[in-house]
GROMACS .gro file of C-alpha atoms in nm:
model
  344
    1UNK     CA    1   0.554   4.398   1.524
    2UNK     CA    2   0.792   4.757   1.548
    3UNK     CA    3   0.437   5.003   1.294
    4UNK     CA    4   0.208   5.023   1.553
    5UNK     CA    5  -0.017   5.116   1.249
    6UNK     CA    6  -0.347   5.008   1.220
    7UNK     CA    7  -0.456   4.853   0.920
    8UNK     CA    8  -0.779   4.959   0.997
    9UNK     CA    9  -0.722   5.305   0.990
   10UNK     CA   10  -0.607   5.277   0.609
   11UNK     CA   11  -0.987   5.087   0.575
   12UNK     CA   12  -1.192   5.308   0.700
   13UNK     CA   13  -1.085   5.628   0.472
   14UNK     CA   14  -1.017   5.392   0.186
   15UNK     CA   15  -1.202   5.538  -0.118
   16UNK     CA   16  -1.579   5.472  -0.315
   17UNK     CA   17  -1.473   5.165  -0.517
   18UNK     CA   18  -1.498   5.178  -0.876
   19UNK     CA   19  -1.702   4.882  -1.029
   20UNK     CA   20  -1.536   4.715  -1.343
   21UNK     CA   21  -1.691   4.574  -1.625
   22UNK     CA   22  -1.734   4.219  -1.618
   23UNK     CA   23  -1.962   4.101  -1.893
   24UNK     CA   24  -1.827   4.330  -2.223
   25UNK     CA   25  -1.562   4.208  -2.454
   26UNK     CA   26  -1.256   4.302  -2.233
   27UNK     CA   27  -1.444   3.956  -2.026
   28UNK     CA   28  -1.472   3.739  -2.264
   29UNK     CA   29  -1.103   3.808  -2.336
   30UNK     CA   30  -0.970   3.696  -1.929
   31UNK     CA   31  -1.184   3.433  -1.967
   32UNK     CA   32  -1.009   3.325  -2.341
   33UNK     CA   33  -0.666   3.353  -2.117
   34UNK     CA   34  -0.785   3.107  -1.846
   35UNK     CA   35  -0.880   2.837  -2.068
   36UNK     CA   36  -0.583   2.816  -2.246
   37UNK     CA   37  -0.371   2.838  -1.903
   38UNK     CA   38  -0.564   2.524  -1.806
   39UNK     CA   39  -0.541   2.394  -2.160
   40UNK     CA   40  -0.142   2.332  -2.070
   41UNK     CA   41  -0.067   2.148  -1.786
   42UNK     CA   42   0.236   2.199  -1.599
   43UNK     CA   43   0.531   2.014  -1.556
   44UNK     CA   44   0.536   1.765  -1.194
   45UNK     CA   45   0.935   1.914  -1.128
   46UNK     CA   46   0.777   1.952  -0.734
   47UNK     CA   47   0.676   1.574  -0.654
   48UNK     CA   48   0.984   1.533  -0.400
   49UNK     CA   49   1.020   1.377  -0.003
   50UNK     CA   50   1.007   1.701   0.093
   51UNK     CA   51   0.661   1.807   0.028
   52UNK     CA   52   0.517   1.460   0.117
   53UNK     CA   53   0.178   1.442   0.247
   54UNK     CA   54   0.263   1.244   0.633
   55UNK     CA   55   0.586   1.439   0.652
   56UNK     CA   56   0.374   1.756   0.594
   57UNK     CA   57   0.126   1.577   0.810
   58UNK     CA   58   0.371   1.504   1.111
   59UNK     CA   59   0.534   1.842   1.123
   60UNK     CA   60   0.232   1.943   1.222
   61UNK     CA   61   0.117   1.721   1.493
   62UNK     CA   62   0.495   1.795   1.620
   63UNK     CA   63   0.513   2.173   1.594
   64UNK     CA   64   0.186   2.136   1.780
   65UNK     CA   65   0.287   1.981   2.060
   66UNK     CA   66   0.663   2.017   2.092
   67UNK     CA   67   0.882   2.333   2.237
   68UNK     CA   68   0.999   2.540   1.935
   69UNK     CA   69   1.368   2.414   1.969
   70UNK     CA   70   1.306   2.027   1.925
   71UNK     CA   71   1.134   2.077   1.658
   72UNK     CA   72   1.426   2.311   1.522
   73UNK     CA   73   1.649   1.995   1.667
   74UNK     CA   74   1.370   1.752   1.503
   75UNK     CA   75   1.434   1.993   1.126
   76UNK     CA   76   1.781   1.977   1.150
   77UNK     CA   77   1.860   1.644   1.176
   78UNK     CA   78   1.578   1.574   0.915
   79UNK     CA   79   1.748   1.791   0.660
   80UNK     CA   80   2.116   1.696   0.729
   81UNK     CA   81   1.991   1.321   0.649
   82UNK     CA   82   1.774   1.516   0.320
   83UNK     CA   83   2.125   1.626   0.239
   84UNK     CA   84   2.257   1.290   0.260
   85UNK     CA   85   1.984   1.017   0.129
   86UNK     CA   86   1.810   1.223  -0.161
   87UNK     CA   87   2.091   1.329  -0.373
   88UNK     CA   88   1.913   1.421  -0.648
   89UNK     CA   89   1.767   1.725  -0.397
   90UNK     CA   90   2.050   1.827  -0.350
   91UNK     CA   91   2.222   1.831  -0.644
   92UNK     CA   92   1.948   2.037  -0.776
   93UNK     CA   93   2.017   2.317  -0.531
   94UNK     CA   94   2.358   2.277  -0.611
   95UNK     CA   95   2.293   2.327  -0.908
   96UNK     CA   96   2.044   2.595  -0.905
   97UNK     CA   97   2.296   2.781  -0.626
   98UNK     CA   98   2.575   2.741  -0.903
   99UNK     CA   99   2.472   3.030  -1.089
  100UNK     CA  100   2.425   3.277  -0.812
  101UNK     CA  101   2.832   3.200  -0.676
  102UNK     CA  102   2.994   3.105  -0.947
  103UNK     CA  103   3.274   3.117  -0.805
  104UNK     CA  104   3.243   2.850  -0.543
  105UNK     CA  105   3.357   2.486  -0.507
  106UNK     CA  106   3.136   2.158  -0.557
  107UNK     CA  107   3.192   2.148  -0.215
  108UNK     CA  108   3.086   2.537  -0.085
  109UNK     CA  109   2.798   2.496  -0.214
  110UNK     CA  110   2.674   2.166  -0.110
  111UNK     CA  111   2.676   2.333   0.204
  112UNK     CA  112   2.469   2.629   0.062
  113UNK     CA  113   2.265   2.331  -0.014
  114UNK     CA  114   2.172   2.190   0.391
  115UNK     CA  115   2.224   2.568   0.504
  116UNK     CA  116   1.896   2.600   0.251
  117UNK     CA  117   1.670   2.307   0.365
  118UNK     CA  118   1.757   2.383   0.690
  119UNK     CA  119   1.590   2.698   0.630
  120UNK     CA  120   1.336   2.573   0.402
  121UNK     CA  121   1.278   2.304   0.801
  122UNK     CA  122   1.269   2.586   1.046
  123UNK     CA  123   1.021   2.837   0.831
  124UNK     CA  124   0.757   2.596   0.784
  125UNK     CA  125   0.803   2.539   1.177
  126UNK     CA  126   0.813   2.889   1.213
  127UNK     CA  127   0.523   2.925   1.034
  128UNK     CA  128   0.253   2.668   1.200
  129UNK     CA  129   0.388   2.826   1.544
  130UNK     CA  130   0.241   3.178   1.461
  131UNK     CA  131  -0.074   2.963   1.286
  132UNK     CA  132  -0.151   2.787   1.664
  133UNK     CA  133  -0.059   3.149   1.801
  134UNK     CA  134  -0.297   3.382   1.940
  135UNK     CA  135  -0.369   3.678   1.706
  136UNK     CA  136  -0.187   3.911   1.935
  137UNK     CA  137   0.145   3.716   1.965
  138UNK     CA  138   0.103   3.656   1.653
  139UNK     CA  139   0.122   4.025   1.535
  140UNK     CA  140   0.474   4.079   1.749
  141UNK     CA  141   0.600   3.761   1.500
  142UNK     CA  142   0.625   4.073   1.172
  143UNK     CA  143   0.855   4.364   1.145
  144UNK     CA  144   0.724   4.578   0.936
  145UNK     CA  145   0.921   4.941   0.849
  146UNK     CA  146   0.662   5.263   0.892
  147UNK     CA  147   0.826   5.366   0.557
  148UNK     CA  148   0.658   5.059   0.391
  149UNK     CA  149   0.331   5.083   0.586
  150UNK     CA  150   0.299   5.423   0.503
  151UNK     CA  151   0.320   5.307   0.104
  152UNK     CA  152   0.058   4.984   0.166
  153UNK     CA  153  -0.159   5.267   0.263
  154UNK     CA  154  -0.052   5.477  -0.014
  155UNK     CA  155  -0.123   5.237  -0.276
  156UNK     CA  156  -0.445   5.058  -0.137
  157UNK     CA  157  -0.615   5.423  -0.120
  158UNK     CA  158  -0.617   5.431  -0.490
  159UNK     CA  159  -0.919   5.151  -0.463
  160UNK     CA  160  -0.787   4.893  -0.765
  161UNK     CA  161  -0.627   4.676  -0.556
  162UNK     CA  162  -0.330   4.463  -0.537
  163UNK     CA  163  -0.166   4.227  -0.693
  164UNK     CA  164   0.113   4.117  -0.408
  165UNK     CA  165   0.368   3.880  -0.626
  166UNK     CA  166   0.635   3.717  -0.444
  167UNK     CA  167   0.883   3.428  -0.532
  168UNK     CA  168   0.937   3.044  -0.395
  169UNK     CA  169   1.147   3.264  -0.143
  170UNK     CA  170   1.118   3.355   0.243
  171UNK     CA  171   0.832   3.228   0.476
  172UNK     CA  172   0.511   3.319   0.161
  173UNK     CA  173   0.243   3.085   0.366
  174UNK     CA  174   0.315   3.326   0.692
  175UNK     CA  175   0.127   3.689   0.429
  176UNK     CA  176  -0.176   3.507   0.538
  177UNK     CA  177  -0.066   3.521   0.923
  178UNK     CA  178   0.039   3.907   0.801
  179UNK     CA  179  -0.286   3.986   0.678
  180UNK     CA  180  -0.496   3.856   0.923
  181UNK     CA  181  -0.365   3.925   1.248
  182UNK     CA  182  -0.135   4.251   1.136
  183UNK     CA  183  -0.310   4.454   0.840
  184UNK     CA  184  -0.652   4.288   0.931
  185UNK     CA  185  -0.741   4.258   0.612
  186UNK     CA  186  -0.865   3.946   0.416
  187UNK     CA  187  -0.624   3.847   0.113
  188UNK     CA  188  -0.700   3.603  -0.226
  189UNK     CA  189  -0.421   3.372  -0.304
  190UNK     CA  190  -0.398   3.154  -0.669
  191UNK     CA  191  -0.260   2.843  -0.590
  192UNK     CA  192  -0.131   2.517  -0.744
  193UNK     CA  193  -0.301   2.212  -0.590
  194UNK     CA  194  -0.007   2.070  -0.430
  195UNK     CA  195   0.042   1.720  -0.587
  196UNK     CA  196  -0.027   1.564  -0.224
  197UNK     CA  197  -0.391   1.562  -0.153
  198UNK     CA  198  -0.286   1.523   0.224
  199UNK     CA  199  -0.055   1.809   0.246
  200UNK     CA  200  -0.313   1.990   0.001
  201UNK     CA  201  -0.552   1.950   0.237
  202UNK     CA  202  -0.394   2.086   0.524
  203UNK     CA  203  -0.267   2.412   0.332
  204UNK     CA  204  -0.653   2.479   0.265
  205UNK     CA  205  -0.748   2.399   0.618
  206UNK     CA  206  -0.505   2.594   0.724
  207UNK     CA  207  -0.644   2.880   0.449
  208UNK     CA  208  -0.967   2.903   0.606
  209UNK     CA  209  -0.870   2.928   0.980
  210UNK     CA  210  -0.720   3.262   0.922
  211UNK     CA  211  -1.004   3.373   0.639
  212UNK     CA  212  -0.754   3.348   0.372
  213UNK     CA  213  -0.932   3.317   0.003
  214UNK     CA  214  -0.811   3.048  -0.251
  215UNK     CA  215  -0.841   3.068  -0.593
  216UNK     CA  216  -0.682   2.760  -0.696
  217UNK     CA  217  -0.559   2.746  -1.043
  218UNK     CA  218  -0.720   2.468  -1.298
  219UNK     CA  219  -1.037   2.452  -1.112
  220UNK     CA  220  -1.199   2.643  -1.317
  221UNK     CA  221  -1.220   2.868  -1.626
  222UNK     CA  222  -1.336   3.202  -1.480
  223UNK     CA  223  -0.980   3.192  -1.225
  224UNK     CA  224  -0.880   3.520  -1.441
  225UNK     CA  225  -1.219   3.686  -1.423
  226UNK     CA  226  -1.241   3.602  -1.016
  227UNK     CA  227  -0.970   3.779  -0.983
  228UNK     CA  228  -1.089   4.156  -1.140
  229UNK     CA  229  -1.373   4.057  -0.909
  230UNK     CA  230  -1.165   4.070  -0.633
  231UNK     CA  231  -0.917   4.366  -0.702
  232UNK     CA  232  -1.235   4.592  -0.887
  233UNK     CA  233  -1.341   4.567  -0.492
  234UNK     CA  234  -1.035   4.685  -0.372
  235UNK     CA  235  -0.886   4.373  -0.283
  236UNK     CA  236  -0.619   4.203  -0.239
  237UNK     CA  237  -0.476   3.928  -0.446
  238UNK     CA  238  -0.112   3.731  -0.343
  239UNK     CA  239   0.072   3.503  -0.650
  240UNK     CA  240   0.403   3.336  -0.695
  241UNK     CA  241   0.525   3.433  -0.988
  242UNK     CA  242   0.823   3.294  -1.055
  243UNK     CA  243   0.716   2.905  -1.215
  244UNK     CA  244   0.490   2.915  -1.516
  245UNK     CA  245   0.253   2.729  -1.517
  246UNK     CA  246   0.214   2.531  -1.886
  247UNK     CA  247   0.173   2.815  -2.124
  248UNK     CA  248   0.108   3.110  -1.854
  249UNK     CA  249   0.442   3.234  -1.891
  250UNK     CA  250   0.715   3.514  -1.975
  251UNK     CA  251   1.082   3.538  -2.077
  252UNK     CA  252   1.294   3.763  -1.767
  253UNK     CA  253   1.643   3.736  -1.674
  254UNK     CA  254   1.737   3.646  -1.349
  255UNK     CA  255   2.146   3.586  -1.247
  256UNK     CA  256   2.142   3.652  -1.640
  257UNK     CA  257   1.975   3.346  -1.761
  258UNK     CA  258   1.678   3.291  -1.925
  259UNK     CA  259   1.406   3.264  -1.677
  260UNK     CA  260   0.960   3.156  -1.779
  261UNK     CA  261   0.789   3.361  -1.518
  262UNK     CA  262   0.421   3.328  -1.483
  263UNK     CA  263   0.278   3.615  -1.689
  264UNK     CA  264  -0.064   3.665  -1.483
  265UNK     CA  265   0.058   3.860  -1.237
  266UNK     CA  266   0.144   4.153  -1.475
  267UNK     CA  267  -0.156   4.033  -1.744
  268UNK     CA  268  -0.380   4.098  -1.451
  269UNK     CA  269  -0.282   4.463  -1.363
  270UNK     CA  270  -0.261   4.527  -1.726
  271UNK     CA  271  -0.627   4.454  -1.701
  272UNK     CA  272  -0.709   4.653  -1.435
  273UNK     CA  273  -0.425   4.864  -1.323
  274UNK     CA  274  -0.376   4.686  -1.033
  275UNK     CA  275  -0.006   4.784  -0.920
  276UNK     CA  276   0.131   4.457  -0.877
  277UNK     CA  277   0.427   4.551  -0.533
  278UNK     CA  278   0.693   4.288  -0.453
  279UNK     CA  279   0.604   4.041  -0.090
  280UNK     CA  280   0.920   3.978   0.070
  281UNK     CA  281   0.849   3.788   0.419
  282UNK     CA  282   1.208   3.716   0.544
  283UNK     CA  283   1.250   3.471   0.889
  284UNK     CA  284   1.491   3.615   1.156
  285UNK     CA  285   1.576   3.494   1.454
  286UNK     CA  286   1.412   3.277   1.698
  287UNK     CA  287   1.080   3.264   1.468
  288UNK     CA  288   0.975   3.717   1.401
  289UNK     CA  289   0.958   3.767   0.994
  290UNK     CA  290   1.071   4.100   0.842
  291UNK     CA  291   0.818   4.223   0.605
  292UNK     CA  292   0.957   4.362   0.314
  293UNK     CA  293   0.769   4.593  -0.010
  294UNK     CA  294   0.961   4.664  -0.269
  295UNK     CA  295   0.913   4.881  -0.590
  296UNK     CA  296   0.523   4.951  -0.693
  297UNK     CA  297   0.528   4.856  -1.031
  298UNK     CA  298   0.209   4.996  -1.241
  299UNK     CA  299   0.195   4.856  -1.593
  300UNK     CA  300   0.288   5.041  -1.876
  301UNK     CA  301  -0.034   5.088  -2.075
  302UNK     CA  302   0.060   5.313  -2.293
  303UNK     CA  303   0.328   5.060  -2.399
  304UNK     CA  304   0.213   4.716  -2.678
  305UNK     CA  305   0.006   4.432  -2.430
  306UNK     CA  306   0.329   4.222  -2.479
  307UNK     CA  307   0.582   4.459  -2.436
  308UNK     CA  308   0.429   4.660  -2.081
  309UNK     CA  309   0.403   4.275  -1.930
  310UNK     CA  310   0.777   4.151  -2.031
  311UNK     CA  311   0.909   4.481  -1.892
  312UNK     CA  312   0.670   4.417  -1.588
  313UNK     CA  313   0.804   4.090  -1.508
  314UNK     CA  314   1.150   4.182  -1.566
  315UNK     CA  315   1.120   4.441  -1.297
  316UNK     CA  316   1.015   4.221  -1.059
  317UNK     CA  317   1.313   3.940  -1.182
  318UNK     CA  318   1.556   4.230  -1.059
  319UNK     CA  319   1.357   4.288  -0.664
  320UNK     CA  320   1.355   3.918  -0.653
  321UNK     CA  321   1.739   3.875  -0.765
  322UNK     CA  322   1.865   4.128  -0.506
  323UNK     CA  323   1.706   3.943  -0.217
  324UNK     CA  324   1.849   3.591  -0.347
  325UNK     CA  325   2.195   3.765  -0.357
  326UNK     CA  326   2.147   3.891   0.022
  327UNK     CA  327   1.978   3.561   0.128
  328UNK     CA  328   2.032   3.238  -0.094
  329UNK     CA  329   1.952   3.000   0.217
  330UNK     CA  330   1.589   3.158   0.180
  331UNK     CA  331   1.523   3.101  -0.194
  332UNK     CA  332   1.323   2.761  -0.226
  333UNK     CA  333   1.361   2.504  -0.573
  334UNK     CA  334   1.385   2.174  -0.463
  335UNK     CA  335   1.453   2.070  -0.790
  336UNK     CA  336   1.662   2.128  -1.085
  337UNK     CA  337   1.543   2.512  -1.162
  338UNK     CA  338   1.758   2.586  -1.441
  339UNK     CA  339   1.671   2.300  -1.664
  340UNK     CA  340   1.309   2.381  -1.590
  341UNK     CA  341   1.341   2.682  -1.862
  342UNK     CA  342   1.446   2.500  -2.139
  343UNK     CA  343   1.147   2.283  -2.264
  344UNK     CA  344   0.876   2.393  -2.456
   0.00000   0.00000   0.00000
């Protein structure tokens, strides 16, 4: 990787951890918020052939034994077939991208849809290859700008924890590999369990191998308190923010349209003082990754709570929108994203 600084340097000189009271009225309020989130199940937007447990399991086995270029070739053929056969998925991608490129023809947007499917397949292959690599080789896959590494160390030195926020963009799963082998720091992921248990089990096994802690949404009523405990220990918690979960949502503007983002990351920032740090892991040629840290977002404690949370969510939406414009083929929503924003 391009930055040779080590995560050990930043952790060795971290300030003393400041304890956070988890037993007072504020903790009760957080528990109530978690219960409210659990009471409303998310729509099953993500049930499609691309996240089939059988396909994911077969991909894991194939990538483990085949040369990468062979896996790419199989992925290209498979996604071409999906592009032709899975009409609803292809049409959803076209509809999603039409907002980004309103002047393009249907044919041009269909080609972008194919490019997105192929990018997704290669991202999965690259992630699985990185998981199977020895630590020193995996570390070399990630390119982190020295300025971004310095910013990360400065933020962590505050001692309030870090909330990494991203979207369904780029190779977010590779963040676990990056934190293990580049930063050498523990990571907690807030995740919605996969609809297919086989795929969910494989992902949990991979995260366990990497030493990544997973908090699964809807598994318990103290999700918010678990997040607060990690942040109180100056931990790092990662969340995908661009899909809402039931009533856990906040309205933002994305490409000039209303979209519902998950409210919890900004709420946790408001309650704990931990900054939201946008993080985007973008695929490079030949299996490498650019690790890009966006502008940190401090949730404003001087503003009313709901207003502060909305402002923070919108700040992240602007940064995500900028990355999507640069690399639209790395934006992965395989369902009608804009139609999903219309329902209650």
